[in-house]
Short mmCIF file of C-alpha atoms and ligand atoms in Angstrom, two decimals:
data_model
loop_
_atom_site.label_atom_id
_atom_site.label_comp_id
_atom_site.label_asym_id
_atom_site.label_seq_id
_atom_site.Cartn_x
_atom_site.Cartn_y
_atom_site.Cartn_z
CA MET A 1 0.00 0.00 0.00
CA SER A 2 0.96 3.60 0.36
CA LYS A 3 3.20 6.17 1.88
CA ILE A 4 0.11 7.53 3.57
CA LEU A 5 -1.49 4.32 4.69
CA LYS A 6 1.68 2.47 5.55
CA PRO A 7 3.48 4.66 8.04
CA ARG A 8 6.42 3.07 9.84
CA GLY A 9 7.40 3.48 13.46
CA ARG A 10 10.74 5.25 13.87
CA ASP A 11 13.59 2.74 13.39
CA GLY A 12 11.04 0.00 12.82
CA ILE A 13 10.13 -0.14 16.52
CA VAL A 14 6.80 -1.78 17.29
CA LEU A 15 4.34 0.98 18.02
CA GLY A 16 2.67 1.45 21.39
CA GLU A 17 -0.99 2.35 21.72
CA SER A 18 -0.43 6.14 21.83
CA ASP A 19 1.84 5.98 18.76
CA ALA A 20 -0.88 4.02 17.03
CA ALA A 21 -3.41 6.69 18.00
CA GLN A 22 -1.17 9.39 16.52
CA LEU A 23 -0.77 7.26 13.43
CA VAL A 24 -4.50 6.90 13.01
CA ARG A 25 -5.01 10.63 13.50
CA ASP A 26 -2.41 11.44 10.85
CA ALA A 27 -3.81 8.95 8.42
CA VAL A 28 -7.43 9.95 8.97
CA ARG A 29 -6.39 13.50 8.16
CA GLN A 30 -5.07 12.24 4.83
CA VAL A 31 -7.92 9.92 3.95
CA ALA A 32 -10.84 12.21 4.68
CA GLU A 33 -12.01 14.83 2.24
CA PRO A 34 -11.78 18.40 3.58
CA SER A 35 -15.50 18.58 4.33
CA ARG A 36 -15.47 15.35 6.27
CA ARG A 37 -12.10 15.93 7.84
CA ALA A 38 -13.27 18.16 10.68
CA PHE A 39 -16.06 15.75 11.51
CA LEU A 40 -13.76 12.75 11.59
CA GLN A 41 -11.15 14.53 13.66
CA ARG A 42 -13.72 15.53 16.22
CA SER A 43 -15.59 12.27 16.38
CA LEU A 44 -13.21 9.40 15.69
CA THR A 45 -11.34 7.95 18.60
CA LEU A 46 -9.03 5.00 18.30
CA GLY A 47 -11.61 2.79 20.01
CA GLY A 48 -14.34 4.09 17.76
CA LEU A 49 -12.36 3.31 14.67
CA ALA A 50 -11.64 -0.18 16.01
CA LEU A 51 -15.35 -0.76 16.63
CA LEU A 52 -16.34 0.60 13.24
CA THR A 53 -13.94 -1.58 11.31
CA GLY A 54 -13.60 -4.61 13.56
CA CYS A 55 -9.81 -4.23 13.49
CA SER A 56 -7.69 -4.48 16.61
CA LEU A 57 -5.38 -1.54 15.76
CA SER A 58 -2.59 -3.23 17.68
CA ASP A 59 0.02 -2.83 14.96
CA ASN A 60 0.70 -1.07 11.67
CA GLU A 61 -0.92 -3.79 9.61
CA SER A 62 -4.24 -3.61 11.43
CA VAL A 63 -4.18 0.19 11.37
CA ASP A 64 -3.75 -0.05 7.59
CA MET A 65 -6.62 -2.50 7.43
CA ALA A 66 -8.90 -0.25 9.46
CA LEU A 67 -8.17 2.76 7.27
CA MET A 68 -8.68 0.76 4.13
CA LYS A 69 -12.04 -0.49 5.40
CA MET A 70 -13.06 3.06 6.23
CA SER A 71 -12.22 4.31 2.78
CA ARG A 72 -14.09 1.40 1.18
CA PHE A 73 -17.09 2.22 3.40
CA ASN A 74 -16.87 5.74 2.03
CA ASP A 75 -16.87 4.35 -1.53
CA LYS A 76 -20.09 2.45 -0.85
CA ALA A 77 -21.80 5.51 0.60
CA GLN A 78 -20.76 7.58 -2.42
CA GLY A 79 -21.95 4.84 -4.75
CA TRP A 80 -25.39 4.95 -3.15
CA LEU A 81 -25.49 8.74 -3.38
CA PHE A 82 -24.43 8.80 -7.05
CA ASP A 83 -27.42 9.55 -9.26
CA PRO A 84 -26.88 7.99 -12.71
CA ASN A 85 -29.32 10.47 -14.29
CA LYS A 86 -27.93 13.65 -12.79
CA LEU A 87 -25.82 15.61 -15.26
CA ALA A 88 -22.69 17.58 -14.40
CA PRO A 89 -22.83 21.26 -15.44
CA THR A 90 -21.77 22.13 -19.00
CA TYR A 91 -20.40 25.49 -20.14
CA PRO A 92 -20.22 27.64 -23.29
CA ASP A 93 -17.03 27.44 -25.37
CA SER A 94 -16.19 30.99 -24.26
CA MET A 95 -15.56 29.70 -20.75
CA ILE A 96 -12.89 27.16 -21.76
CA THR A 97 -9.73 27.67 -19.66
CA ARG A 98 -6.83 28.66 -21.91
CA PRO A 99 -4.28 27.25 -21.75
CA PHE A 100 -5.78 24.14 -20.19
CA PRO A 101 -3.46 22.81 -17.42
CA PHE A 102 -1.36 19.68 -17.82
CA ASN A 103 -1.07 17.23 -14.96
CA ALA A 104 0.40 13.76 -14.48
CA TYR A 105 2.50 11.96 -11.90
CA TYR A 106 5.55 13.17 -13.89
CA GLY A 107 6.53 16.42 -15.59
CA GLU A 108 5.36 17.63 -18.98
CA ASP A 109 8.79 16.89 -20.52
CA GLU A 110 8.16 13.19 -19.85
CA VAL A 111 4.81 12.94 -21.63
CA ARG A 112 4.54 9.63 -23.49
CA GLN A 113 4.62 9.84 -27.29
CA ILE A 114 2.38 7.14 -28.70
CA ASP A 115 2.33 6.05 -32.35
CA GLY A 116 -1.27 6.34 -33.52
CA ASP A 117 -0.68 4.09 -36.57
CA THR A 118 0.36 1.04 -34.58
CA TYR A 119 -1.84 1.82 -31.58
CA ARG A 120 -4.49 -0.76 -30.62
CA LEU A 121 -6.96 -0.41 -27.77
CA GLU A 122 -7.16 -3.77 -26.00
CA LEU A 123 -10.27 -5.16 -24.33
CA ALA A 124 -10.24 -7.79 -21.61
CA GLY A 125 -12.29 -9.38 -18.86
CA LEU A 126 -16.08 -9.67 -19.01
CA VAL A 127 -16.41 -8.50 -22.63
CA SER A 128 -17.67 -10.85 -25.35
CA ASP A 129 -15.94 -9.12 -28.30
CA LYS A 130 -12.27 -8.65 -27.41
CA ARG A 131 -11.03 -7.61 -30.86
CA PRO A 132 -8.60 -4.71 -30.39
CA TRP A 133 -9.65 -1.32 -31.80
CA THR A 134 -7.58 0.76 -34.19
CA LEU A 135 -7.81 4.55 -33.96
CA SER A 136 -9.46 4.88 -37.36
CA ARG A 137 -12.24 2.46 -36.38
CA LEU A 138 -12.80 4.42 -33.16
CA ARG A 139 -12.93 7.70 -35.10
CA ALA A 140 -15.54 6.22 -37.44
CA LEU A 141 -17.98 5.73 -34.53
CA PRO A 142 -20.59 8.42 -33.75
CA GLN A 143 -18.89 11.24 -31.81
CA THR A 144 -20.19 13.77 -29.33
CA ASP A 145 -18.51 16.59 -27.44
CA GLN A 146 -19.05 18.49 -24.23
CA VAL A 147 -17.54 21.38 -22.28
CA THR A 148 -17.18 20.46 -18.63
CA ARG A 149 -15.13 21.27 -15.56
CA HIS A 150 -12.19 19.09 -14.59
CA ILE A 151 -11.48 19.16 -10.85
CA CYS A 152 -8.11 18.00 -9.51
CA VAL A 153 -7.64 17.11 -5.83
CA GLU A 154 -4.43 19.11 -5.88
CA GLY A 155 -6.61 22.20 -5.63
CA TRP A 156 -7.25 23.46 -9.15
CA SER A 157 -10.05 23.14 -11.64
CA ALA A 158 -10.38 24.09 -15.30
CA ILE A 159 -13.02 24.00 -18.01
CA GLY A 160 -12.22 22.04 -21.14
CA LYS A 161 -13.86 20.59 -24.23
CA TRP A 162 -13.58 16.89 -24.96
CA GLY A 163 -15.07 14.95 -27.84
CA GLY A 164 -15.38 11.24 -28.51
CA VAL A 165 -17.51 8.15 -28.20
CA ARG A 166 -20.11 7.83 -25.48
CA PHE A 167 -18.59 5.16 -23.24
CA SER A 168 -21.90 3.38 -22.56
CA ASP A 169 -22.33 2.88 -26.34
CA PHE A 170 -18.79 1.56 -26.59
CA LEU A 171 -19.29 -0.94 -23.76
CA ARG A 172 -22.55 -2.14 -25.29
CA MET A 173 -21.15 -2.59 -28.80
CA ASN A 174 -18.36 -4.77 -27.42
CA GLY A 175 -20.73 -6.94 -25.43
CA ALA A 176 -19.47 -5.86 -22.02
CA ASP A 177 -21.20 -7.39 -19.01
CA LEU A 178 -23.04 -4.30 -17.78
CA THR A 179 -23.94 -6.03 -14.52
CA ALA A 180 -20.25 -6.29 -13.56
CA LYS A 181 -19.00 -4.03 -10.77
CA TYR A 182 -15.93 -2.36 -12.26
CA VAL A 183 -14.30 -1.09 -15.41
CA GLY A 184 -10.52 -0.96 -15.17
CA PHE A 185 -8.02 1.03 -17.28
CA LYS A 186 -4.35 0.38 -18.01
CA CYS A 187 -2.42 3.29 -19.44
CA ALA A 188 0.69 3.56 -21.62
CA ASP A 189 2.53 5.44 -18.83
CA ASP A 190 1.91 2.72 -16.21
CA TYR A 191 -0.92 4.75 -14.69
CA TYR A 192 -4.04 2.74 -13.93
CA THR A 193 -7.42 3.35 -12.39
CA SER A 194 -10.91 1.88 -12.26
CA ILE A 195 -14.50 3.05 -11.97
CA ASP A 196 -17.89 1.73 -10.90
CA MET A 197 -20.26 0.50 -13.65
CA PRO A 198 -22.97 3.17 -13.01
CA THR A 199 -20.38 5.89 -13.72
CA ALA A 200 -19.13 3.99 -16.79
CA LEU A 201 -22.70 4.07 -18.13
CA HIS A 202 -23.34 7.72 -17.22
CA PRO A 203 -24.37 9.69 -20.36
CA GLN A 204 -21.52 12.21 -19.91
CA THR A 205 -18.78 9.58 -19.66
CA LEU A 206 -16.81 9.82 -22.92
CA LEU A 207 -14.02 7.85 -24.51
CA ALA A 208 -12.40 11.11 -25.55
CA LEU A 209 -10.40 11.28 -28.79
CA THR A 210 -10.31 15.05 -29.18
CA TYR A 211 -9.58 18.12 -27.11
CA ASP A 212 -11.11 21.45 -28.20
CA GLY A 213 -11.95 20.03 -31.64
CA GLN A 214 -8.42 18.77 -32.34
CA ILE A 215 -6.94 15.27 -32.07
CA LEU A 216 -6.22 14.78 -28.36
CA PRO A 217 -2.69 16.19 -27.84
CA ALA A 218 -0.03 13.98 -26.21
CA ARG A 219 -0.02 15.99 -22.99
CA TYR A 220 -3.77 15.50 -22.55
CA GLY A 221 -3.56 11.75 -23.15
CA PHE A 222 -3.20 10.84 -26.86
CA PRO A 223 -4.63 8.70 -28.29
CA MET A 224 -7.50 8.72 -25.81
CA LYS A 225 -8.59 9.36 -22.27
CA LEU A 226 -11.75 8.59 -20.38
CA ARG A 227 -13.45 11.88 -19.60
CA MET A 228 -15.94 11.93 -16.72
CA PRO A 229 -17.22 15.26 -15.41
CA THR A 230 -18.73 13.36 -12.45
CA LYS A 231 -15.31 12.26 -11.18
CA LEU A 232 -12.17 13.95 -9.90
CA GLY A 233 -9.17 14.33 -12.23
CA TYR A 234 -7.22 11.28 -11.05
CA LYS A 235 -10.14 9.00 -12.02
CA ASN A 236 -9.87 10.18 -15.68
CA PRO A 237 -7.17 7.96 -17.25
CA LYS A 238 -5.08 9.36 -20.13
CA HIS A 239 -3.15 7.29 -22.76
CA ILE A 240 -5.52 4.33 -22.30
CA GLN A 241 -4.03 1.09 -23.59
CA ALA A 242 -6.44 -1.51 -22.22
CA ILE A 243 -9.96 -1.52 -20.82
CA TYR A 244 -11.26 -4.45 -18.81
CA VAL A 245 -14.55 -5.30 -17.14
CA THR A 246 -14.36 -7.17 -13.86
CA ASN A 247 -15.95 -8.00 -10.52
CA THR A 248 -12.55 -8.00 -8.79
CA TYR A 249 -11.66 -4.62 -7.24
CA PRO A 250 -8.88 -3.20 -9.44
CA GLY A 251 -7.76 -0.12 -7.41
CA GLY A 252 -5.69 2.59 -9.06
CA TYR A 253 -2.36 4.42 -9.08
CA TRP A 254 -3.39 7.11 -6.59
CA GLU A 255 -6.22 5.10 -5.04
CA ASP A 256 -3.71 2.46 -3.87
CA GLN A 257 -1.80 5.28 -2.15
CA GLY A 258 -4.78 6.42 -0.14
CA TYR A 259 -6.91 8.54 -2.47
CA ASN A 260 -10.57 7.67 -2.16
CA TRP A 261 -11.54 5.12 -4.82
CA PHE A 262 -14.99 6.49 -5.75
CA GLY A 263 -13.48 9.95 -6.27
CA GLY A 264 -16.75 11.70 -7.15
CA SER A 265 -16.75 15.41 -7.90
N1 MTE B 301 -2.26 8.04 -17.76
C1 MTE B 301 -2.42 9.00 -16.83
N2 MTE B 301 -3.64 9.49 -16.62
C2 MTE B 301 -3.83 10.46 -15.69
C3 MTE B 301 -2.77 10.94 -14.88
C4 MTE B 301 -1.48 10.38 -15.11
O1 MTE B 301 -0.47 10.72 -14.46
N3 MTE B 301 -1.34 9.41 -16.10
N4 MTE B 301 -2.99 11.92 -13.95
C5 MTE B 301 -4.40 12.18 -13.54
C6 MTE B 301 -4.61 13.45 -12.86
S1 MTE B 301 -4.23 13.53 -11.20
C7 MTE B 301 -5.19 14.53 -13.49
S2 MTE B 301 -5.59 15.96 -12.66
C8 MTE B 301 -5.51 14.48 -14.93
C9 MTE B 301 -4.87 15.64 -15.70
O2 MTE B 301 -5.34 15.69 -17.02
P1 MTE B 301 -4.89 16.86 -17.99
O3 MTE B 301 -3.40 16.75 -18.22
O4 MTE B 301 -5.68 16.66 -19.23
O5 MTE B 301 -5.21 18.17 -17.28
O6 MTE B 301 -5.12 13.27 -15.53
C10 MTE B 301 -5.33 12.13 -14.74
N5 MTE B 301 -5.08 10.95 -15.55
MO1 MO B 302 -5.37 15.36 -10.44
#
């Protein structure tokens, strides 16, 4: 697991109860969203957390387990609250943020350059038609675009215009099992993430091939990204190489380091 969720005692010493309490406090601060943070800090005691999660909290491993269970509980609650018919706000072209920010877990000078001619989008898991897709076949599908706000947990947001194939259509045409729990994404830069099926089927979830009417530039995820205005930035994978449908929880690059998995915005 993560830097955040896997804190070590100094010099590897086994932690006493008060160290463990400090550890939980630190980690809760990281796990909780700002709005929930104050509430959790006020209300969660070590004993309370133990009761809530059924974990003993006697060592680092069980503290990790408790925090993980809490975050997964949070995912469930968010899943119940998510309304598949509610649309995220859209904006006029005049409100597009220029230049639109770049972000990745590396700098802009390290953006992956992918060859569109040899590129194939792979499909795996609970999908009946696993034939890989070329870019030209994807571009021949009906396209739609939308201007929406991208919100990054790092504290910025920006309005951008993405165009592409409605993801629900894409899943259907490949015979994906729409009753499965998750859709996972593997990216060309070793990034990975996964989403819940209701979000995958949301009408504003796009397999985006363009940005602002142009072929998606490398820095924004060429040849394609999944664009979801209902999810935070880190849930929107760029440079997608493979898509798989599964009932096994797939996690994600930031999610496995303590970011909340549901990541709604
Ligand atoms: N493949 C890949 N996808 C990624 C990331 C990444 O590092 N690699 N970073 C995520 C984060 S945290 C953000 S905010 C957005 C940034 O997208 P942008 O460069 O189009 O603004 O991409 C998301 N998807
Ligand atoms: Mo982000």
